[in-house]
């Protein structure tokens, strides 16, 4: 049932404030503010030397944010592979002590095969999954639930942001286990995570602004998405979302890679969506964006009040979110990217919930 919404995708975008708070509740005890592993499972990060993360598609981009989180908040180095590579690469696992998989459906063939490979190598396995009765949930040593509820739209939205929430909370937990996060800092970080639903609502309120930008996007045949640091995976996710439902060719790049090739594509017909909260990467991202502006590229800057006030890029179209701590930016910035893809697809008249050639659950490799 789509309720008042035109598509499941829109409904699921709107559900994010609520399901983010459910997911957070699985990983944080709300009365004490302490992180926890759901259902009292005995997952302890204190002796984990390295984590191997693997997933497909949007789950892979969540895992990429997860790597930044684990490295930043827990000091745990991470390996990262798309599951279709991990399962066949037979890379030496070295000091990897935990394999962590991310999957909405819990049935993705390559992710399941990667889980089985990790087990065959004697690794402990954990899975962030949305469908609790799935094969991946059954076969992992530790099940880390996202509580996004059923996701019907083929393009993943709420499952993605709930995966990010789970990863953020886990990274904090890991930092506590390893003694790199003090109890006070833990409380501060979990209090920050409780702000996500409110900020997600603020992002959703930008829908009309984004819809106007989407009308223009729908006249294009290509788009570039850029981001740095925590926002790099978001650029990849924004491009994936746009291409899969609007069929506009879109590519995501780390902003610093621009001058190593993609800048050759920039002319007046190329829209460039830049994900740039006013964080430690901001100045560097903006200097890349100025190179785009100088070549006539059309810029859509997704930033915050501080970023907008810096007046950094003249003539850019802006989507302006409130300022927020950096741990929240991947979660909140996902929403304007979802809405941009959604409204562009509507303009194009595509089948938003059932895009051509795609299946919700990819059970063959
Ligand atoms: C993109 C999308 C796909 C899935 C991928 C993995 O919007 O939905 O890229 O993320 O097929 O699926 P799960 O998470 O079910 O393993």
mmCIF file of C-alpha atoms and ligand atoms in Angstrom:
data_model
loop_
_atom_site.group_PDB
_atom_site.id
_atom_site.type_symbol
_atom_site.label_atom_id
_atom_site.label_comp_id
_atom_site.label_asym_id
_atom_site.label_seq_id
_atom_site.Cartn_x
_atom_site.Cartn_y
_atom_site.Cartn_z
ATOM 1 C CA UNK A 1 0.000 0.000 0.000
ATOM 2 C CA UNK A 2 1.505 3.297 -1.102
ATOM 3 C CA UNK A 3 -0.635 5.417 1.225
ATOM 4 C CA UNK A 4 -0.690 9.000 -0.060
ATOM 5 C CA UNK A 5 2.355 8.452 -2.209
ATOM 6 C CA UNK A 6 2.586 8.070 -5.931
ATOM 7 C CA UNK A 7 5.223 5.362 -5.767
ATOM 8 C CA UNK A 8 6.694 2.971 -3.233
ATOM 9 C CA UNK A 9 9.983 4.730 -3.706
ATOM 10 C CA UNK A 10 8.555 8.031 -2.515
ATOM 11 C CA UNK A 11 6.805 6.344 0.390
ATOM 12 C CA UNK A 12 10.052 4.659 1.392
ATOM 13 C CA UNK A 13 11.975 7.920 1.179
ATOM 14 C CA UNK A 14 9.411 9.456 3.520
ATOM 15 C CA UNK A 15 9.642 6.565 5.965
ATOM 16 C CA UNK A 16 13.298 7.220 6.662
ATOM 17 C CA UNK A 17 12.969 9.378 9.786
ATOM 18 C CA UNK A 18 10.961 6.631 11.450
ATOM 19 C CA UNK A 19 12.940 3.590 10.352
ATOM 20 C CA UNK A 20 16.244 5.295 11.123
ATOM 21 C CA UNK A 21 15.089 5.688 14.669
ATOM 22 C CA UNK A 22 14.016 2.014 14.851
ATOM 23 C CA UNK A 23 17.369 0.905 13.525
ATOM 24 C CA UNK A 24 19.243 3.132 15.933
ATOM 25 C CA UNK A 25 17.229 1.589 18.778
ATOM 26 C CA UNK A 26 18.595 -1.848 17.891
ATOM 27 C CA UNK A 27 22.190 -0.651 18.343
ATOM 28 C CA UNK A 28 21.853 1.917 21.118
ATOM 29 C CA UNK A 29 20.121 1.566 24.453
ATOM 30 C CA UNK A 30 18.096 4.763 24.450
ATOM 31 C CA UNK A 31 17.863 5.105 28.212
ATOM 32 C CA UNK A 32 21.622 4.919 28.832
ATOM 33 C CA UNK A 33 22.891 6.150 25.452
ATOM 34 C CA UNK A 34 25.283 3.170 25.299
ATOM 35 C CA UNK A 35 25.918 1.220 22.113
ATOM 36 C CA UNK A 36 25.111 -2.479 22.055
ATOM 37 C CA UNK A 37 25.161 -5.424 19.709
ATOM 38 C CA UNK A 38 21.547 -6.423 19.003
ATOM 39 C CA UNK A 39 20.046 -9.410 20.832
ATOM 40 C CA UNK A 40 22.962 -9.698 23.223
ATOM 41 C CA UNK A 41 25.174 -11.318 20.587
ATOM 42 C CA UNK A 42 28.759 -11.687 21.646
ATOM 43 C CA UNK A 43 30.473 -9.620 18.945
ATOM 44 C CA UNK A 44 33.542 -7.993 20.448
ATOM 45 C CA UNK A 45 35.768 -5.738 18.358
ATOM 46 C CA UNK A 46 38.625 -5.431 20.834
ATOM 47 C CA UNK A 47 40.795 -8.085 19.147
ATOM 48 C CA UNK A 48 39.688 -7.592 15.554
ATOM 49 C CA UNK A 49 42.735 -6.503 13.598
ATOM 50 C CA UNK A 50 41.076 -5.963 10.232
ATOM 51 C CA UNK A 51 37.591 -6.202 8.768
ATOM 52 C CA UNK A 52 36.785 -7.382 5.238
ATOM 53 C CA UNK A 53 33.613 -5.693 4.006
ATOM 54 C CA UNK A 54 31.686 -6.911 0.997
ATOM 55 C CA UNK A 55 28.330 -6.305 -0.687
ATOM 56 C CA UNK A 56 26.742 -5.449 -4.047
ATOM 57 C CA UNK A 57 25.314 -2.252 -5.479
ATOM 58 C CA UNK A 58 23.936 0.180 -2.956
ATOM 59 C CA UNK A 59 24.972 -2.150 -0.127
ATOM 60 C CA UNK A 60 28.536 -1.840 -1.390
ATOM 61 C CA UNK A 61 28.347 1.946 -1.141
ATOM 62 C CA UNK A 62 27.051 1.591 2.403
ATOM 63 C CA UNK A 63 30.047 -0.643 3.107
ATOM 64 C CA UNK A 64 32.325 2.029 1.655
ATOM 65 C CA UNK A 65 30.936 4.534 4.150
ATOM 66 C CA UNK A 66 31.348 1.771 6.764
ATOM 67 C CA UNK A 67 35.050 1.592 6.020
ATOM 68 C CA UNK A 68 35.408 5.337 6.629
ATOM 69 C CA UNK A 69 33.437 4.958 9.876
ATOM 70 C CA UNK A 70 35.457 1.988 11.196
ATOM 71 C CA UNK A 71 38.735 3.637 10.338
ATOM 72 C CA UNK A 72 37.788 7.031 11.761
ATOM 73 C CA UNK A 73 35.938 5.991 14.918
ATOM 74 C CA UNK A 74 37.561 2.688 15.814
ATOM 75 C CA UNK A 75 40.944 2.762 14.108
ATOM 76 C CA UNK A 76 40.245 -0.612 12.465
ATOM 77 C CA UNK A 77 41.630 -0.967 8.946
ATOM 78 C CA UNK A 78 39.179 -2.404 6.433
ATOM 79 C CA UNK A 79 39.335 -4.226 3.121
ATOM 80 C CA UNK A 80 36.493 -3.672 0.730
ATOM 81 C CA UNK A 81 35.372 -5.583 -2.329
ATOM 82 C CA UNK A 82 32.225 -5.945 -4.352
ATOM 83 C CA UNK A 83 30.981 -9.438 -3.582
ATOM 84 C CA UNK A 84 31.320 -10.660 -7.175
ATOM 85 C CA UNK A 85 35.060 -9.993 -6.874
ATOM 86 C CA UNK A 86 35.550 -11.072 -3.270
ATOM 87 C CA UNK A 87 34.145 -14.537 -3.909
ATOM 88 C CA UNK A 88 36.570 -15.335 -6.724
ATOM 89 C CA UNK A 89 39.589 -13.216 -5.967
ATOM 90 C CA UNK A 90 40.989 -15.635 -3.386
ATOM 91 C CA UNK A 91 42.972 -12.812 -1.912
ATOM 92 C CA UNK A 92 45.137 -13.663 1.080
ATOM 93 C CA UNK A 93 43.031 -12.652 4.062
ATOM 94 C CA UNK A 94 46.073 -11.905 6.191
ATOM 95 C CA UNK A 95 45.073 -10.356 9.496
ATOM 96 C CA UNK A 96 41.351 -10.143 8.673
ATOM 97 C CA UNK A 97 39.437 -11.353 11.737
ATOM 98 C CA UNK A 98 35.897 -10.509 10.680
ATOM 99 C CA UNK A 99 34.038 -10.534 7.360
ATOM 100 C CA UNK A 100 31.109 -8.129 7.339
ATOM 101 C CA UNK A 101 28.437 -8.279 4.647
ATOM 102 C CA UNK A 102 25.722 -5.759 3.870
ATOM 103 C CA UNK A 103 22.498 -6.815 2.153
ATOM 104 C CA UNK A 104 18.924 -5.581 2.142
ATOM 105 C CA UNK A 105 17.368 -8.788 0.814
ATOM 106 C CA UNK A 106 19.798 -11.223 2.391
ATOM 107 C CA UNK A 107 19.513 -13.316 -0.779
ATOM 108 C CA UNK A 108 21.958 -11.695 -3.206
ATOM 109 C CA UNK A 109 23.824 -14.583 -4.866
ATOM 110 C CA UNK A 110 27.291 -13.034 -4.927
ATOM 111 C CA UNK A 111 27.052 -11.771 -1.360
ATOM 112 C CA UNK A 112 25.887 -15.164 -0.134
ATOM 113 C CA UNK A 113 28.715 -16.892 -2.003
ATOM 114 C CA UNK A 114 31.182 -14.438 -0.463
ATOM 115 C CA UNK A 115 29.823 -15.205 2.997
ATOM 116 C CA UNK A 116 30.274 -18.925 2.360
ATOM 117 C CA UNK A 117 33.793 -18.318 1.071
ATOM 118 C CA UNK A 118 34.690 -16.324 4.194
ATOM 119 C CA UNK A 119 33.364 -19.126 6.387
ATOM 120 C CA UNK A 120 35.315 -21.713 4.433
ATOM 121 C CA UNK A 121 38.433 -19.676 5.221
ATOM 122 C CA UNK A 122 37.650 -19.904 8.919
ATOM 123 C CA UNK A 123 36.584 -16.278 9.340
ATOM 124 C CA UNK A 124 33.928 -15.058 11.728
ATOM 125 C CA UNK A 125 31.094 -13.551 9.702
ATOM 126 C CA UNK A 126 28.561 -10.841 10.400
ATOM 127 C CA UNK A 127 25.799 -9.480 8.199
ATOM 128 C CA UNK A 128 23.869 -6.250 8.231
ATOM 129 C CA UNK A 129 20.576 -7.436 6.750
ATOM 130 C CA UNK A 130 17.084 -6.093 6.392
ATOM 131 C CA UNK A 131 15.241 -9.375 5.835
ATOM 132 C CA UNK A 132 15.724 -11.341 9.029
ATOM 133 C CA UNK A 133 14.440 -14.660 7.619
ATOM 134 C CA UNK A 134 16.892 -14.561 4.719
ATOM 135 C CA UNK A 135 19.627 -17.027 3.846
ATOM 136 C CA UNK A 136 22.410 -14.544 4.611
ATOM 137 C CA UNK A 137 20.898 -13.849 8.042
ATOM 138 C CA UNK A 138 20.644 -17.594 8.731
ATOM 139 C CA UNK A 139 24.180 -18.398 7.686
ATOM 140 C CA UNK A 140 26.117 -15.543 9.356
ATOM 141 C CA UNK A 141 27.627 -15.922 12.810
ATOM 142 C CA UNK A 142 26.297 -12.487 13.811
ATOM 143 C CA UNK A 143 23.103 -10.906 12.483
ATOM 144 C CA UNK A 144 22.970 -7.137 12.612
ATOM 145 C CA UNK A 145 19.472 -6.077 11.662
ATOM 146 C CA UNK A 146 18.401 -2.960 9.860
ATOM 147 C CA UNK A 147 14.800 -2.252 10.788
ATOM 148 C CA UNK A 148 13.818 -0.511 7.560
ATOM 149 C CA UNK A 149 10.730 -2.681 7.095
ATOM 150 C CA UNK A 150 9.830 -4.178 3.698
ATOM 151 C CA UNK A 151 11.400 -2.272 0.809
ATOM 152 C CA UNK A 152 9.310 -2.642 -2.349
ATOM 153 C CA UNK A 153 10.815 -0.064 -4.712
ATOM 154 C CA UNK A 154 13.614 -1.695 -6.670
ATOM 155 C CA UNK A 155 15.893 1.299 -6.044
ATOM 156 C CA UNK A 156 17.095 1.009 -2.482
ATOM 157 C CA UNK A 157 16.458 4.082 -0.311
ATOM 158 C CA UNK A 158 15.490 3.487 3.306
ATOM 159 C CA UNK A 159 17.471 0.240 3.489
ATOM 160 C CA UNK A 160 20.598 2.188 2.510
ATOM 161 C CA UNK A 161 20.272 4.887 5.165
ATOM 162 C CA UNK A 162 19.454 2.245 7.786
ATOM 163 C CA UNK A 163 22.591 0.344 6.747
ATOM 164 C CA UNK A 164 24.562 3.547 7.316
ATOM 165 C CA UNK A 165 22.950 4.007 10.715
ATOM 166 C CA UNK A 166 23.844 0.438 11.704
ATOM 167 C CA UNK A 167 27.419 0.916 10.497
ATOM 168 C CA UNK A 168 27.815 4.222 12.353
ATOM 169 C CA UNK A 169 26.589 2.690 15.606
ATOM 170 C CA UNK A 170 28.767 -0.400 15.113
ATOM 171 C CA UNK A 171 31.847 1.717 14.468
ATOM 172 C CA UNK A 172 31.203 3.597 17.716
ATOM 173 C CA UNK A 173 30.726 0.283 19.509
ATOM 174 C CA UNK A 174 33.994 -0.936 18.011
ATOM 175 C CA UNK A 175 35.760 2.218 19.200
ATOM 176 C CA UNK A 176 34.435 1.651 22.716
ATOM 177 C CA UNK A 177 35.545 -2.013 22.677
ATOM 178 C CA UNK A 178 39.024 -0.913 21.677
ATOM 179 C CA UNK A 179 39.262 1.891 24.187
ATOM 180 C CA UNK A 180 39.669 4.613 21.548
ATOM 181 C CA UNK A 181 36.259 6.111 22.371
ATOM 182 C CA UNK A 182 35.750 7.213 25.970
ATOM 183 C CA UNK A 183 32.387 6.671 27.676
ATOM 184 C CA UNK A 184 31.706 10.433 27.432
ATOM 185 C CA UNK A 185 32.504 10.483 23.738
ATOM 186 C CA UNK A 186 30.264 7.451 23.216
ATOM 187 C CA UNK A 187 27.335 9.334 24.754
ATOM 188 C CA UNK A 188 28.081 12.388 22.663
ATOM 189 C CA UNK A 189 28.199 10.321 19.455
ATOM 190 C CA UNK A 190 25.033 8.361 20.169
ATOM 191 C CA UNK A 191 23.243 11.595 21.068
ATOM 192 C CA UNK A 192 24.346 12.888 17.663
ATOM 193 C CA UNK A 193 22.880 9.800 15.981
ATOM 194 C CA UNK A 194 19.512 10.487 17.614
ATOM 195 C CA UNK A 195 19.430 13.723 15.566
ATOM 196 C CA UNK A 196 19.257 11.737 12.317
ATOM 197 C CA UNK A 197 15.454 11.422 12.119
ATOM 198 C CA UNK A 198 14.935 15.171 12.589
ATOM 199 C CA UNK A 199 17.591 15.989 9.998
ATOM 200 C CA UNK A 200 16.151 13.404 7.597
ATOM 201 C CA UNK A 201 12.850 15.271 7.889
ATOM 202 C CA UNK A 202 14.577 18.541 7.095
ATOM 203 C CA UNK A 203 16.046 16.915 3.993
ATOM 204 C CA UNK A 204 12.655 15.619 2.887
ATOM 205 C CA UNK A 205 11.257 19.142 3.218
ATOM 206 C CA UNK A 206 13.561 20.204 0.388
ATOM 207 C CA UNK A 207 11.552 18.095 -2.054
ATOM 208 C CA UNK A 208 10.067 21.062 -3.943
ATOM 209 C CA UNK A 209 13.433 22.703 -4.480
ATOM 210 C CA UNK A 210 14.806 19.387 -5.691
ATOM 211 C CA UNK A 211 11.838 18.777 -7.965
ATOM 212 C CA UNK A 212 12.595 22.040 -9.770
ATOM 213 C CA UNK A 213 16.215 20.997 -10.263
ATOM 214 C CA UNK A 214 15.040 17.610 -11.512
ATOM 215 C CA UNK A 215 13.127 19.238 -14.381
ATOM 216 C CA UNK A 216 16.398 20.496 -15.702
ATOM 217 C CA UNK A 217 18.228 17.249 -15.007
ATOM 218 C CA UNK A 218 15.605 15.397 -17.055
ATOM 219 C CA UNK A 219 16.713 17.298 -20.176
ATOM 220 C CA UNK A 220 20.281 15.940 -19.890
ATOM 221 C CA UNK A 221 21.820 12.740 -21.138
ATOM 222 C CA UNK A 222 24.761 12.604 -18.725
ATOM 223 C CA UNK A 223 25.583 13.673 -15.207
ATOM 224 C CA UNK A 224 28.611 13.588 -12.966
ATOM 225 C CA UNK A 225 28.497 13.218 -9.179
ATOM 226 C CA UNK A 226 31.437 14.268 -7.016
ATOM 227 C CA UNK A 227 32.299 13.949 -3.341
ATOM 228 C CA UNK A 228 35.268 13.550 -1.025
ATOM 229 C CA UNK A 229 35.831 11.720 2.230
ATOM 230 C CA UNK A 230 32.537 10.645 3.802
ATOM 231 C CA UNK A 231 30.760 12.106 0.759
ATOM 232 C CA UNK A 232 32.648 10.101 -1.860
ATOM 233 C CA UNK A 233 30.448 6.996 -1.442
ATOM 234 C CA UNK A 234 27.422 9.289 -1.600
ATOM 235 C CA UNK A 235 28.508 10.557 -5.006
ATOM 236 C CA UNK A 236 28.654 6.938 -6.174
ATOM 237 C CA UNK A 237 25.240 6.212 -4.684
ATOM 238 C CA UNK A 238 23.707 9.374 -6.185
ATOM 239 C CA UNK A 239 24.926 8.382 -9.628
ATOM 240 C CA UNK A 240 23.664 4.817 -9.242
ATOM 241 C CA UNK A 241 20.223 6.004 -8.123
ATOM 242 C CA UNK A 242 19.915 8.401 -11.054
ATOM 243 C CA UNK A 243 20.996 5.913 -13.699
ATOM 244 C CA UNK A 244 18.895 3.040 -12.464
ATOM 245 C CA UNK A 245 15.564 4.828 -12.413
ATOM 246 C CA UNK A 246 15.901 7.678 -14.945
ATOM 247 C CA UNK A 247 18.288 5.872 -17.357
ATOM 248 C CA UNK A 248 20.404 9.021 -17.574
ATOM 249 C CA UNK A 249 24.045 8.060 -17.794
ATOM 250 C CA UNK A 250 25.619 9.104 -14.515
ATOM 251 C CA UNK A 251 29.024 8.549 -12.987
ATOM 252 C CA UNK A 252 30.251 9.121 -9.477
ATOM 253 C CA UNK A 253 33.830 10.132 -8.761
ATOM 254 C CA UNK A 254 36.000 11.058 -5.843
ATOM 255 C CA UNK A 255 36.298 14.822 -6.322
ATOM 256 C CA UNK A 256 40.084 14.575 -6.355
ATOM 257 C CA UNK A 257 39.932 12.252 -9.367
ATOM 258 C CA UNK A 258 38.301 14.894 -11.540
ATOM 259 C CA UNK A 259 41.514 16.200 -13.010
ATOM 260 C CA UNK A 260 42.701 12.674 -13.781
ATOM 261 C CA UNK A 261 40.241 12.258 -16.628
ATOM 262 C CA UNK A 262 36.584 13.117 -16.141
ATOM 263 C CA UNK A 263 37.176 16.863 -16.338
ATOM 264 C CA UNK A 264 37.548 16.322 -20.092
ATOM 265 C CA UNK A 265 33.789 15.713 -20.172
ATOM 266 C CA UNK A 266 32.878 19.092 -18.727
ATOM 267 C CA UNK A 267 31.072 21.557 -20.972
ATOM 268 C CA UNK A 268 27.855 23.601 -20.725
ATOM 269 C CA UNK A 269 25.718 20.502 -21.194
ATOM 270 C CA UNK A 270 27.186 18.521 -18.307
ATOM 271 C CA UNK A 271 25.466 18.828 -14.929
ATOM 272 C CA UNK A 272 27.736 18.127 -11.970
ATOM 273 C CA UNK A 273 26.159 17.221 -8.659
ATOM 274 C CA UNK A 274 28.526 17.936 -5.798
ATOM 275 C CA UNK A 275 28.028 16.456 -2.348
ATOM 276 C CA UNK A 276 29.856 18.861 -0.048
ATOM 277 C CA UNK A 277 28.926 19.360 3.583
ATOM 278 C CA UNK A 278 31.113 21.930 5.328
ATOM 279 C CA UNK A 279 33.414 19.267 6.786
ATOM 280 C CA UNK A 280 37.173 18.726 6.699
ATOM 281 C CA UNK A 281 36.988 17.950 2.954
ATOM 282 C CA UNK A 282 34.977 21.026 2.001
ATOM 283 C CA UNK A 283 37.728 23.411 0.874
ATOM 284 C CA UNK A 284 39.357 20.761 -1.271
ATOM 285 C CA UNK A 285 36.083 19.726 -2.871
ATOM 286 C CA UNK A 286 35.230 23.326 -3.619
ATOM 287 C CA UNK A 287 38.522 23.954 -5.327
ATOM 288 C CA UNK A 288 37.706 21.001 -7.613
ATOM 289 C CA UNK A 289 34.260 22.461 -8.236
ATOM 290 C CA UNK A 290 35.714 25.805 -9.204
ATOM 291 C CA UNK A 291 37.580 24.011 -11.967
ATOM 292 C CA UNK A 292 34.249 22.680 -13.211
ATOM 293 C CA UNK A 293 32.657 26.136 -13.001
ATOM 294 C CA UNK A 294 35.527 27.671 -14.939
ATOM 295 C CA UNK A 295 34.755 25.285 -17.810
ATOM 296 C CA UNK A 296 31.085 26.160 -17.942
ATOM 297 C CA UNK A 297 29.779 23.038 -16.181
ATOM 298 C CA UNK A 298 26.401 23.385 -14.531
ATOM 299 C CA UNK A 299 26.731 22.768 -10.796
ATOM 300 C CA UNK A 300 24.229 21.503 -8.282
ATOM 301 C CA UNK A 301 25.839 21.907 -4.889
ATOM 302 C CA UNK A 302 24.403 19.892 -2.010
ATOM 303 C CA UNK A 303 25.791 21.527 1.088
ATOM 304 C CA UNK A 304 24.843 22.974 4.460
ATOM 305 C CA UNK A 305 24.191 26.459 5.796
ATOM 306 C CA UNK A 306 27.915 27.056 6.455
ATOM 307 C CA UNK A 307 28.881 25.784 3.030
ATOM 308 C CA UNK A 308 26.273 27.981 1.352
ATOM 309 C CA UNK A 309 27.322 31.013 3.382
ATOM 310 C CA UNK A 310 30.931 30.575 2.301
ATOM 311 C CA UNK A 311 29.783 31.741 -1.155
ATOM 312 C CA UNK A 312 32.328 29.363 -2.554
ATOM 313 C CA UNK A 313 30.864 28.668 -5.969
ATOM 314 C CA UNK A 314 29.257 31.429 -7.957
ATOM 315 C CA UNK A 315 26.259 30.529 -10.045
ATOM 316 C CA UNK A 316 25.771 27.073 -8.546
ATOM 317 C CA UNK A 317 22.263 25.791 -7.903
ATOM 318 C CA UNK A 318 22.068 24.852 -4.253
ATOM 319 C CA UNK A 319 20.370 22.333 -2.059
ATOM 320 C CA UNK A 320 21.012 23.535 1.473
ATOM 321 C CA UNK A 321 20.757 21.299 4.530
ATOM 322 C CA UNK A 322 21.300 22.307 8.149
ATOM 323 C CA UNK A 323 24.826 22.028 9.578
ATOM 324 C CA UNK A 324 25.436 18.686 11.282
ATOM 325 C CA UNK A 325 28.268 16.589 12.729
ATOM 326 C CA UNK A 326 30.115 14.644 10.054
ATOM 327 C CA UNK A 327 29.039 11.192 11.241
ATOM 328 C CA UNK A 328 25.509 12.122 10.118
ATOM 329 C CA UNK A 329 26.285 13.549 6.712
ATOM 330 C CA UNK A 330 26.229 10.278 4.721
ATOM 331 C CA UNK A 331 22.818 9.404 6.170
ATOM 332 C CA UNK A 332 21.201 12.786 5.626
ATOM 333 C CA UNK A 333 22.811 13.670 2.286
ATOM 334 C CA UNK A 334 21.519 10.427 0.798
ATOM 335 C CA UNK A 335 18.008 11.864 0.868
ATOM 336 C CA UNK A 336 18.380 14.795 -1.573
ATOM 337 C CA UNK A 337 20.168 12.391 -3.922
ATOM 338 C CA UNK A 338 17.236 9.979 -3.726
ATOM 339 C CA UNK A 339 14.748 12.767 -4.335
ATOM 340 C CA UNK A 340 16.737 14.118 -7.256
ATOM 341 C CA UNK A 341 16.749 10.694 -8.923
ATOM 342 C CA UNK A 342 13.085 10.162 -8.098
ATOM 343 C CA UNK A 343 11.843 13.440 -9.553
ATOM 344 C CA UNK A 344 14.086 13.180 -12.586
ATOM 345 C CA UNK A 345 12.632 9.736 -13.283
ATOM 346 C CA UNK A 346 9.102 11.103 -12.936
ATOM 347 C CA UNK A 347 9.910 13.800 -15.476
ATOM 348 C CA UNK A 348 11.263 11.131 -17.797
ATOM 349 C CA UNK A 349 8.142 9.027 -17.347
ATOM 350 C CA UNK A 350 10.000 5.846 -16.442
ATOM 351 C CA UNK A 351 8.641 3.086 -14.246
ATOM 352 C CA UNK A 352 10.131 4.307 -10.977
ATOM 353 C CA UNK A 353 9.351 1.308 -8.794
ATOM 354 C CA UNK A 354 10.137 -1.314 -11.442
ATOM 355 C CA UNK A 355 12.923 0.045 -13.634
ATOM 356 C CA UNK A 356 13.657 -1.939 -16.777
ATOM 357 C CA UNK A 357 16.055 -4.875 -16.587
ATOM 358 C CA UNK A 358 16.367 -4.768 -12.799
ATOM 359 C CA UNK A 359 15.190 -7.156 -10.102
ATOM 360 C CA UNK A 360 14.741 -6.386 -6.431
ATOM 361 C CA UNK A 361 16.628 -9.428 -5.362
ATOM 362 C CA UNK A 362 19.472 -10.715 -7.524
ATOM 363 C CA UNK A 363 19.629 -14.407 -6.743
ATOM 364 C CA UNK A 364 21.738 -15.423 -9.726
ATOM 365 C CA UNK A 365 25.286 -14.264 -10.307
HETATM 366 C C1 LIG B 1 20.278 -0.207 -6.019
HETATM 367 C C2 LIG B 1 19.942 -1.542 -5.587
HETATM 368 C C3 LIG B 1 20.914 -2.656 -5.838
HETATM 369 C C4 LIG B 1 21.071 -3.510 -4.567
HETATM 370 C C5 LIG B 1 21.970 -4.717 -4.831
HETATM 371 C C6 LIG B 1 22.217 -5.508 -3.561
HETATM 372 O O1 LIG B 1 19.282 0.708 -5.708
HETATM 373 O O2 LIG B 1 18.902 -1.752 -5.005
HETATM 374 O O3 LIG B 1 22.150 -2.157 -6.250
HETATM 375 O O4 LIG B 1 21.600 -2.672 -3.564
HETATM 376 O O5 LIG B 1 21.381 -5.537 -5.798
HETATM 377 O O6 LIG B 1 21.027 -6.006 -3.021
HETATM 378 P P1 LIG B 1 20.953 -6.489 -1.540
HETATM 379 O O7 LIG B 1 21.196 -5.323 -0.652
HETATM 380 O O8 LIG B 1 19.559 -7.042 -1.384
HETATM 381 O O9 LIG B 1 22.012 -7.539 -1.333
#
